[in-house]
Coordinates of C-alpha atoms and ligand atoms in Angstrom, one line a residue:
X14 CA 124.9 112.4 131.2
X15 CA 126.7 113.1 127.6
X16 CA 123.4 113.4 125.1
X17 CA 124.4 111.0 121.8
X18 CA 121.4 112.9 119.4
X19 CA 120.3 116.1 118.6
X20 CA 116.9 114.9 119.3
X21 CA 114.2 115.6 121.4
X22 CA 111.5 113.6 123.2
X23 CA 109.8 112.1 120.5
X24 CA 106.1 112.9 121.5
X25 CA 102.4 112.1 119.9
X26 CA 101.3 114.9 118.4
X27 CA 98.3 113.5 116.0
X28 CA 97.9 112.9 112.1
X29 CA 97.0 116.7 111.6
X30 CA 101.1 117.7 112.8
X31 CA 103.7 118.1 109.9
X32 CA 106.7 117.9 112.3
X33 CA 108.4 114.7 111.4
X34 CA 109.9 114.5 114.4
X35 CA 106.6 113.3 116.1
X36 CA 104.1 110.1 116.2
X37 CA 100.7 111.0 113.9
X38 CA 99.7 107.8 115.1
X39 CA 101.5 106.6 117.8
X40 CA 99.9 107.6 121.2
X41 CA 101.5 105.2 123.9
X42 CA 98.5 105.6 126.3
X43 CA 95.6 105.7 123.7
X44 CA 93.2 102.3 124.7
X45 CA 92.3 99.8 121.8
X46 CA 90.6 96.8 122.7
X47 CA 90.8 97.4 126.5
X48 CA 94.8 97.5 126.4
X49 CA 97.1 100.6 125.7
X50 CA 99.1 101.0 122.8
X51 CA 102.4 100.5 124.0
X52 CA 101.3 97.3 125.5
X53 CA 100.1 95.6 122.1
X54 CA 102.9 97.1 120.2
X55 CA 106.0 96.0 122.8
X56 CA 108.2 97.4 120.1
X57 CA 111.7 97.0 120.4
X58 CA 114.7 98.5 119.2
X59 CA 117.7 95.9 117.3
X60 CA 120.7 96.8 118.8
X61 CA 122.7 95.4 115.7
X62 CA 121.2 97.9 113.1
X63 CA 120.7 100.5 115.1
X64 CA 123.8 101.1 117.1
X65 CA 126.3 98.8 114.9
X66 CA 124.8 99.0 111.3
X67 CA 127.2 101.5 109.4
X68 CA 125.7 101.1 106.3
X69 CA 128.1 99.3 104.7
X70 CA 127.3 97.0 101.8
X71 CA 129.3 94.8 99.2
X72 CA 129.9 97.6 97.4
X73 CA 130.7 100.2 99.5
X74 CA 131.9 101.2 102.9
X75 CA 129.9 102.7 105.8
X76 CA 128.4 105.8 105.3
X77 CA 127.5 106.2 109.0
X78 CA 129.2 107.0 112.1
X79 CA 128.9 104.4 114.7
X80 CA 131.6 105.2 117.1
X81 CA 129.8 107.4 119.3
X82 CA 132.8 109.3 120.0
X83 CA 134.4 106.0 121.5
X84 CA 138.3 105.8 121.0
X85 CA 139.1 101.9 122.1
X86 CA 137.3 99.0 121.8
X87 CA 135.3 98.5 124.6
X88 CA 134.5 102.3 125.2
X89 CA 132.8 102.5 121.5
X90 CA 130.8 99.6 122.6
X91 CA 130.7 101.7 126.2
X92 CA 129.1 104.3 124.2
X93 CA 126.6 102.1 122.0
X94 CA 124.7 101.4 125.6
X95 CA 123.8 104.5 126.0
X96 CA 123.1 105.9 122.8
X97 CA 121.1 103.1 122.7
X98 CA 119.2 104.3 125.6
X99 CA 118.9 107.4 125.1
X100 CA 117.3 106.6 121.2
X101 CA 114.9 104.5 123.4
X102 CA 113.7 106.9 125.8
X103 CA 113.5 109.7 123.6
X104 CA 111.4 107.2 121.5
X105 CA 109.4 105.8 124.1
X106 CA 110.5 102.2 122.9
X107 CA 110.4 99.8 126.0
X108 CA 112.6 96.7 124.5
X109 CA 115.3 96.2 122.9
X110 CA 117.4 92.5 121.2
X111 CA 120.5 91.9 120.8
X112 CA 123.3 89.5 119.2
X113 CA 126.1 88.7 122.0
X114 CA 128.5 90.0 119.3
X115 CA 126.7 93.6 118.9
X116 CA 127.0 94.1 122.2
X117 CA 130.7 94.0 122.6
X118 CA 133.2 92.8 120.2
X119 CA 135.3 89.4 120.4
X120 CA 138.5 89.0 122.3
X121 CA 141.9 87.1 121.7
X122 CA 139.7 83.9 122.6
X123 CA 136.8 82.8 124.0
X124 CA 137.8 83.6 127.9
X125 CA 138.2 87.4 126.5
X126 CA 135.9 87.9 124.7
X127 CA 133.3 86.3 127.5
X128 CA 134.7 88.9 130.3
X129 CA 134.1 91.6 127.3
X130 CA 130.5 90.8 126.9
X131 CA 130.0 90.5 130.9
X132 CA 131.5 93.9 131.0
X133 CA 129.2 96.0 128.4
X134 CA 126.5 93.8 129.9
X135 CA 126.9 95.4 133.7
X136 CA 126.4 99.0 131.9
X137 CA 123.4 97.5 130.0
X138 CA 122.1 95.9 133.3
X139 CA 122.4 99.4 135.0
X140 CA 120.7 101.5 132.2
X141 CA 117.8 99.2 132.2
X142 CA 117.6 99.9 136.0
X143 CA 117.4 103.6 135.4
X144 CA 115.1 103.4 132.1
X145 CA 112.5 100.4 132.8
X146 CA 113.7 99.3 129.6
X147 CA 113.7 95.9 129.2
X148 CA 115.2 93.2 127.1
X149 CA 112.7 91.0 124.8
X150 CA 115.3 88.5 123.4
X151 CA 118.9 88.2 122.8
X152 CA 120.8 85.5 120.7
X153 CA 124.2 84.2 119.5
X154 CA 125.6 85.8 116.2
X155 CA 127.3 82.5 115.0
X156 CA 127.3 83.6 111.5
X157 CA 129.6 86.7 111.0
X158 CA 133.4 85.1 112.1
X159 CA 134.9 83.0 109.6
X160 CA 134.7 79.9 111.9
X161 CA 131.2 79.6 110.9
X162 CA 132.2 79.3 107.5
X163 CA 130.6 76.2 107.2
X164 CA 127.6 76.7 109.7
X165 CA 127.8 76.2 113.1
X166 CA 125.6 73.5 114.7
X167 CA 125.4 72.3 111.1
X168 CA 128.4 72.3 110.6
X169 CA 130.8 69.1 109.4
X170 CA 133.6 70.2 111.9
X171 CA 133.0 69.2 115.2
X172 CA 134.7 71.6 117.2
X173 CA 133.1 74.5 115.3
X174 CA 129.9 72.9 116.8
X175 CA 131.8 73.2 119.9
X176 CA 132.6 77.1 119.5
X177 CA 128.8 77.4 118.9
X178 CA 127.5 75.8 122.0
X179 CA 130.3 77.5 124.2
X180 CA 129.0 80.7 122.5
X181 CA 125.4 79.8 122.9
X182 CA 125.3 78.9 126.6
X183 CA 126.9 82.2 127.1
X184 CA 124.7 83.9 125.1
X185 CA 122.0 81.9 127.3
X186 CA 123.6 83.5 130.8
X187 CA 123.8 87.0 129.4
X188 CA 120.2 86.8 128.1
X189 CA 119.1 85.3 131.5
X190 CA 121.1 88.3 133.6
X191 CA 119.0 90.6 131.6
X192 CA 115.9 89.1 132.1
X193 CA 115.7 88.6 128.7
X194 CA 112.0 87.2 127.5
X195 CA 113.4 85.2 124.7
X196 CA 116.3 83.6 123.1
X197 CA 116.2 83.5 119.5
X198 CA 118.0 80.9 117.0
X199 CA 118.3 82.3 113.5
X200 CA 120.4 80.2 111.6
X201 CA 121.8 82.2 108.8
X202 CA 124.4 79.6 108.0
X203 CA 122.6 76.8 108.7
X204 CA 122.2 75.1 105.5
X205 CA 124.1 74.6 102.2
X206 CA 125.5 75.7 99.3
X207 CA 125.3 72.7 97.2
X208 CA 124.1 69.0 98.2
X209 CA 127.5 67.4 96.5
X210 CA 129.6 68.1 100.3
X211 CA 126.1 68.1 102.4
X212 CA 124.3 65.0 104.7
X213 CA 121.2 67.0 104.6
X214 CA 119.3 64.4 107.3
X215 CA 122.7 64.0 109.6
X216 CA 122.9 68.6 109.6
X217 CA 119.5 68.8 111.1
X218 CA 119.8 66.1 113.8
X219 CA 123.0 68.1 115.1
X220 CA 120.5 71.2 115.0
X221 CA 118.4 69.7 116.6
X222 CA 120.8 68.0 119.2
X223 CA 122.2 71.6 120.3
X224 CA 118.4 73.2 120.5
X225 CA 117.9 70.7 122.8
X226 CA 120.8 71.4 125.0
X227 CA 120.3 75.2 125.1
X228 CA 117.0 74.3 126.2
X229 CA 118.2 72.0 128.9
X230 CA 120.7 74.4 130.1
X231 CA 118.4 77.6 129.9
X232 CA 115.8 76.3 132.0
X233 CA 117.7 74.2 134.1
X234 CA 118.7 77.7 134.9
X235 CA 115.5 79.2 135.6
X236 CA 114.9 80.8 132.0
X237 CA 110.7 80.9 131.9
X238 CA 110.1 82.7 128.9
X239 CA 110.4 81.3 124.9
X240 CA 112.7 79.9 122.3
X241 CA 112.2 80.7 118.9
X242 CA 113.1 80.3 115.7
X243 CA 113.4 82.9 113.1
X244 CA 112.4 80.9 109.6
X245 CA 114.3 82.6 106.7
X246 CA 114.4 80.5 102.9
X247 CA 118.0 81.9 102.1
X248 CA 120.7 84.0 102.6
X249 CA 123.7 84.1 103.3
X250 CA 123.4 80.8 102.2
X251 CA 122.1 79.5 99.1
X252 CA 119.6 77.2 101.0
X253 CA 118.5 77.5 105.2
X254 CA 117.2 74.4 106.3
X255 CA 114.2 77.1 108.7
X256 CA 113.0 78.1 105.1
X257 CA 109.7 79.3 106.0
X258 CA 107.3 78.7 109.1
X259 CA 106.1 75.5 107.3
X260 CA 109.4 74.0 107.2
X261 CA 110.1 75.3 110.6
X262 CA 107.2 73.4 112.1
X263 CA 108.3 69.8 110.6
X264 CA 111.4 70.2 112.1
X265 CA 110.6 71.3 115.6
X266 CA 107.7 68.9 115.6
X267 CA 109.9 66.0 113.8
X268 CA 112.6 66.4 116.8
X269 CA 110.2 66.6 120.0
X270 CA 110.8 70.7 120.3
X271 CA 107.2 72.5 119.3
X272 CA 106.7 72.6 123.8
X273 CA 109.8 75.0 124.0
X274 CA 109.9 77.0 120.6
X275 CA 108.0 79.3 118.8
X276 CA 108.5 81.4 115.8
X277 CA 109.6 84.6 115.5
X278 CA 108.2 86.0 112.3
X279 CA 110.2 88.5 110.0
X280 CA 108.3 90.5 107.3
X281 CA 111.4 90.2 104.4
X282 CA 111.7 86.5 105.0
X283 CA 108.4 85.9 104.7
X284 CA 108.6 87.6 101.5
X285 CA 111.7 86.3 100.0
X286 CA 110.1 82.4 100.8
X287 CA 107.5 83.7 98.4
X288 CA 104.8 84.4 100.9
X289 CA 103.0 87.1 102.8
X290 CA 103.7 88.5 106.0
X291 CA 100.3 87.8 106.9
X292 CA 100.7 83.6 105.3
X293 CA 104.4 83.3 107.8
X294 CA 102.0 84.9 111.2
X295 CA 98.7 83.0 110.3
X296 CA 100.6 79.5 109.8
X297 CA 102.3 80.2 113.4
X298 CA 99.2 81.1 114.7
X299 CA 96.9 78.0 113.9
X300 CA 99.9 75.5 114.4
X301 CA 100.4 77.4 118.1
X302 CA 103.7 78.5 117.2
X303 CA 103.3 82.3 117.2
X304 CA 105.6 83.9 119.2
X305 CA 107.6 87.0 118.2
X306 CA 107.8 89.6 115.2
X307 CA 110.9 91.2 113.4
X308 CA 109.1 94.1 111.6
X309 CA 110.3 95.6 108.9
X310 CA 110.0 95.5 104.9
X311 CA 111.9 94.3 102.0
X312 CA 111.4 95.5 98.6
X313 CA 109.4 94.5 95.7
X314 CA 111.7 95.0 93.3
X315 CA 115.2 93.7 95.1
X316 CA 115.9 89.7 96.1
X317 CA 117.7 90.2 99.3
X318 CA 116.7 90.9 102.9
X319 CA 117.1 95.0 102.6
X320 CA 115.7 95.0 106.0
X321 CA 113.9 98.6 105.9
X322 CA 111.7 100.1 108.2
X323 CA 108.2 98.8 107.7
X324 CA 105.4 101.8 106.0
X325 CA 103.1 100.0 104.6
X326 CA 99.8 100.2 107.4
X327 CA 98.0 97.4 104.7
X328 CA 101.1 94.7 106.0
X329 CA 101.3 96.1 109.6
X330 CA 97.2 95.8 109.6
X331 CA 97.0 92.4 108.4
X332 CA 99.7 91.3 110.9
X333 CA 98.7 93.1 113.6
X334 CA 94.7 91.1 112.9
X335 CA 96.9 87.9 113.3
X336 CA 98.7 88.8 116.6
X337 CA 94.9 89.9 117.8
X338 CA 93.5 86.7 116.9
X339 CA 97.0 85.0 118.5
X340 CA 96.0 86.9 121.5
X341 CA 98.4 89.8 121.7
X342 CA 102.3 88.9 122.4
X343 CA 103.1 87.3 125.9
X344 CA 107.1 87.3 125.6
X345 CA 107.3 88.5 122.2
X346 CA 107.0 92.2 120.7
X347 CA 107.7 94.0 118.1
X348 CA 111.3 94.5 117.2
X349 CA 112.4 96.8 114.4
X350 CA 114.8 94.4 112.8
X351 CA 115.1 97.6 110.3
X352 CA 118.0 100.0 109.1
X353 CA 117.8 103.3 107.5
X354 CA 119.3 103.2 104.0
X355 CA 123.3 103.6 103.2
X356 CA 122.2 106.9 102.1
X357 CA 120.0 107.9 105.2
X358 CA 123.5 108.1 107.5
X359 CA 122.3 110.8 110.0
X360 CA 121.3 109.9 113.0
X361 CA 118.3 112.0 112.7
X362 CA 116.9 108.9 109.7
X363 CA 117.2 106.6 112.3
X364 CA 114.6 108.4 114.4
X365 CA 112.5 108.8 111.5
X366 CA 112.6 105.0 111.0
X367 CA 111.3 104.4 113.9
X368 CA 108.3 106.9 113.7
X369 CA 107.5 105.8 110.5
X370 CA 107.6 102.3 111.7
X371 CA 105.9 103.0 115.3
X372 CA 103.5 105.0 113.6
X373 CA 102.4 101.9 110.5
X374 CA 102.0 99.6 113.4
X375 CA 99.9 102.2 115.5
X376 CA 97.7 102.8 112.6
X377 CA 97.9 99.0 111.6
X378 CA 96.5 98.3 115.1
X379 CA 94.2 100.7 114.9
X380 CA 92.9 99.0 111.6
X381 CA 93.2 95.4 112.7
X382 CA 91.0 96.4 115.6
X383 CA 88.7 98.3 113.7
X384 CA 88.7 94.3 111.3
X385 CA 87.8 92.8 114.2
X386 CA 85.1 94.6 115.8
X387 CA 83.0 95.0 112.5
X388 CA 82.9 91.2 112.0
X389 CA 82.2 91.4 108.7
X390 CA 85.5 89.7 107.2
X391 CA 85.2 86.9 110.1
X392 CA 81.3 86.3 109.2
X393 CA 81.9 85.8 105.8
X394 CA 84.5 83.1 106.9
X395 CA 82.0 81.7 108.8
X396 CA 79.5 81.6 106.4
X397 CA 81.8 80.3 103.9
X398 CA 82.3 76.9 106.0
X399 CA 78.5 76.7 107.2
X400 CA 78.2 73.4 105.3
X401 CA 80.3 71.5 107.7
X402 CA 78.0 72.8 110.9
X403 CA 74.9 70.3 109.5
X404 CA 73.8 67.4 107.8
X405 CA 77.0 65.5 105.9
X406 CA 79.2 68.3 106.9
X407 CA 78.8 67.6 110.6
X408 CA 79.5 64.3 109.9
X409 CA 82.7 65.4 108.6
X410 CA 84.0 67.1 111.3
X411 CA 82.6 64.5 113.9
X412 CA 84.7 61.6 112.8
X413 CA 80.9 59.7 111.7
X414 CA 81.2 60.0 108.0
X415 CA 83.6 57.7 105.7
X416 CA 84.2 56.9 102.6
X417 CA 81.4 54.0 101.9
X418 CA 78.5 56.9 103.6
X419 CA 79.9 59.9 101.8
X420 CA 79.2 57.5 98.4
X421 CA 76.2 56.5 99.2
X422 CA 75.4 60.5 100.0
X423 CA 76.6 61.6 96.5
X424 CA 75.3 58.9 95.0
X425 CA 71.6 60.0 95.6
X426 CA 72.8 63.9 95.6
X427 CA 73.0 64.2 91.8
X428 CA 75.2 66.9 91.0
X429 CA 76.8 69.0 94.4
X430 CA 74.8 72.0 95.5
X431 CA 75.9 75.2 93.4
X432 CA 79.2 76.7 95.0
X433 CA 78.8 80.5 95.9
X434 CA 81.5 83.1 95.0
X435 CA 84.7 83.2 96.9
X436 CA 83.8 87.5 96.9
X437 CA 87.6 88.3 96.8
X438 CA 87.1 91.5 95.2
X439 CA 84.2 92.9 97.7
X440 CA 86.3 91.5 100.8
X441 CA 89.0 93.5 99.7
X442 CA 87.4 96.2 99.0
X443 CA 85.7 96.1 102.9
X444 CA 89.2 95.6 104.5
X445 CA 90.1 99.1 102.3
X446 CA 87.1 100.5 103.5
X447 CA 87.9 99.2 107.1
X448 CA 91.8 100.4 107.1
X449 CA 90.6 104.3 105.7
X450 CA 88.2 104.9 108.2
X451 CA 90.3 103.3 111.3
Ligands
XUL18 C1 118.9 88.2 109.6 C2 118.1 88.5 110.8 C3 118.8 88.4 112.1 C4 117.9 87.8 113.2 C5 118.7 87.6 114.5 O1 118.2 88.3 108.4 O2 116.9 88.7 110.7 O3 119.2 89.7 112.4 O4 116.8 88.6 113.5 O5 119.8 86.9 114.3
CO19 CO1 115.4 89.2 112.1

C-alpha cells in the first residue's frame, strides 16, 4: 500500500528521549487506575482538520497540501482515507470523527452527493476492518454551503430545514454503517445575527423538533450509543443559541431531550463563553450530561476558536480529574478537534500535534490520578461542607428544616459561627505539587 508520510511508527519512548517524533508520556499499555492508557484516553483523530484543513484563513490561502496526490474529486477524498489511516496507525490513535462533508465532497444534488458519501464510506468501512480503528462520532456539516446561510434547523426557510434533515438522516445511516458511538449536533449557525429578523422562542422549538426526529429515526434504526451537543457561545454567528453547557442543559431539559443527549465538551468554547475547561466538564458532569471531549486550546490573547492542539498538562489535568470523577468515557473519547498552525504546513507538524496533545493528556491523566488518590483536594471539599452532615445542616439537606425553624435557630445563635478560610492559595499550591510529582 502507497505510504502518505514520511513517518514512522510513532512509539513511547519516555520523558528522558529528545526525539520529537516519540510519546515522553504516552505509553498505550502503561495501567492507571486499573485501566490502560489508551483505554482512558480513547483519543481520536478529526478528520476535517487533519485530512481537509489547508490552513487557509480570511486572509490567506492554504499553505498546506491536502490532495494526497489525488487528481479528481473523489480520488483526493480516495486518498484522505488512507492517509488518514495510516496517521492513525502510525500514531496509535484508535478513533476517529467526521463531518459527512469531509468525508467526500457534494454532488450536483442531494442523490449525488449521497452515492459520493456511500462510496468514500465503503473504503472507510474496509480500512477500519484492517486497522481496528473505530469510529467515535460523526455528524452533519450544515454550516459550510451557502444554503445554511440562515441556519439550518433554525432557519426561517422551510425547505432549508428540509435540506438539513435529508442531510442529517443521511449522516445518521453513514454514522450507523460505521458503527459510529455518537452523533454530534454542533450548531454553528444556529442562532442570530441580530434580534430585528429573529423569533428567538419559534428557532429553538424547530431545533428541538428536528433533534427529536434524528433521534426517532437513529434508534428506530438500532443506533445504541449517544447524541450530543457541542455548546459553543459564538461563531460563525454573532450569537449560538448552545452558548455554553448551562444554556445547553435548559434547552435539552426544556424540550424533553436530556434521556438521549449529552454534551460534548470543547476546550476553546469553553473559553470563549468565558469559562474554564474544567467549569464546561464539571457542569456536564453533576447535571449527568457528560459525554464526549473536543480537546484542544485556544489562545489567551486571540477571540476566535484557533482550535490548536492542547499543551497545557494544568487544563488536560483538571479535565481529565472530571472525566475520572464522570467515570471514564463510555461512547465518548478524546478527539483532537485541533489543527497545526497556517505556518506548520508539513505534514510532519501534524504528527507533532498529536504527540504534544497525546502526550498533555497522558501526563494530565497521570496527574488527575495522582489528585485523586492523594485525597487531599476532595477532603478539603468535604470538610468544607461538614456543617450540613449535623445539627441544622442535616436538617437542611433532609427536607426538616424551614423557614419559621431556621429563625427560631438564628434567633438564639447570636452571631453565625466564625467562617474558616476558603485556602485557595494552599489548594493550588497542592494541585502544583500534585501535577510535578505525577
Ligand atoms: C467548530 C467545531 C466543530 C464541531 C463539529 O467550532 O468544534 O468542528 O466539533 O461540527
Ligand atoms: Co469541536
Amino acid at each position: 500500500m502507497k505510504e502518505f508520510f514520511n513517518v514512522r511508527q510513532v512509539k513511547y519512548e519516555g520523558p528522558e528521549s529528545i526525539n520529537p517524533a516519540s510519546f515522553k508520556y504516552y505509553d498505550a499499555n502503561r495501567k492507571v487506575a486499573g485501566k490502560s492508557m489508551r483505554d482512558h484516553l480513547k483519543f481520536a483523530l478529526s478528520w476535517w482538520h487533519t485530512l481537509c484543513g489547508d490552513g487557509a484563513d480570511m486572509f490567506g490561502r492554504g499553505t498546506a497540501e491536502k490532495t494526497f496526490g489525488g487528481k479528481t474529486g473523489l480520488e483526493i477524498y480516495e486518498n484522505k482515507v488512507y492517509a488518514g489511516f495510516e496517521m492513525m496507525e502510525k500514531l496509535g490513535i484508535g478513533y476517529f470523527c467526521f463531518h459527512d462533508r469531509d468525508l467526500a465532497p457534494e454532488g450536483r444534488n442531494l442523490a449525488e452527493t449521497n452515492e459520493n458519501l456511500d462510496c468514500i464510506a465503503a473504503a472507510v468501512q474496509k480500512e477500519m476492518k484492517r486497522t481496528g480503528i473505530e469510529c467515535l462520532w460523526g455528524t452533519a456539516n450544515c454550516f459550510t454551503h451557502p444554503r445554511y446561510l440562515h441556519g439550518a434547523g433554525t432557519s426561517p426557510n422551510a425547505d432549508v430545514f428540509a435540506f438539513a434533515a435529508a442531510q442529517i438522516k443521511k449522516a445518521i445511516d453513514v454514522t450507523i454503517a460505521l458503527g459510529g458511538r455518537g452523533y454530534v449536533f454542533w450548531g454553528g449557525r444556529e442562532g442570530y445575527e441580530t434580534l430585528l429578523n429573529t423569533d428567538v422562542g419559534f428557532e429553538q422549538d424547530n431545533m428541538a423538533r428536528l433533534m427529536r426526529m434524528a433521534v426517532g429515526y437513529a434508534r428506530g434504526k438500532g443506533f445504541k450509543g449517544d447524541f450530543y451537543i457541542e455548546p459553543k457561545p459564538k461563531e460563525p454567528t454573532k450569537h449560538q443559541y448552545d452558548f455554553d453547557a448551562a444554556s445547553t442543559l435548559a434547552f435539552l431539559f426544556k424540550y424533553g431531550l436530556e434521556k438521549d443527549f449529552k454534551l460534548n465538551i470543547e476546550a476553546n468554547h469553553a473559553t470563549l463563553a468565558g469559562h474554564t475547561f474544567q467549569h464546561e466538564l464539571r457542569i456536564a458532569r453533576v447535571n449527568g450530561v457528560f459525554g464526549s471531549v473536543d480537546a484542544n486550546s485556544g489562545d489567551s490573547l486571540l477571540g476566535w476558536d484557533t482550535d490548536q492542539f492542547p499543551t497545557s498538562v494544568y487544563d488536560a489535568a483538571l479535565c481529565m480529574y472530571e472525566v475520572l470523577k464522570a467515570g471514564g468515557f463510555t461512547n465518548g473519547g478524546l478527539n483532537f478537534d485541533a489543527k497545526a498552525r497556517r505556518g506548520s504546513f508539513t505534514p510532519e507538524d501534524i504528527f507533532y500535534g498529536y504527540i504534544a496533545g497525546m502526550d498533555t493528556f497522558a501526563k494530565g491523566l497521570l496527574a488527575a490520578d495522582k489528585m485523586i488518590s492523594d485525597g487531599r483536594l476532595e477532603g478539603f471539599i468535604a470538610d468544607r461542607y461538614g456543617s450540613y452532615r449535623t445539627g441544622i445542616g442535616k436538617d437542611v439537606v433532609s427536607g426538616k428544616a424551614t423557614l419559621e425553624t431556621l429563625e427560631a435557630y438564628a434567633l438564639k445563635m447570636g452571631e453565625a459561627a466564625s467562617n474558616a478560610s476558603g485556602r485557595q492559595e494552599m489548594l493550588e499550591s497542592i494541585l502544583n505539587a500534585l501535577i510535578f510529582n505525577s
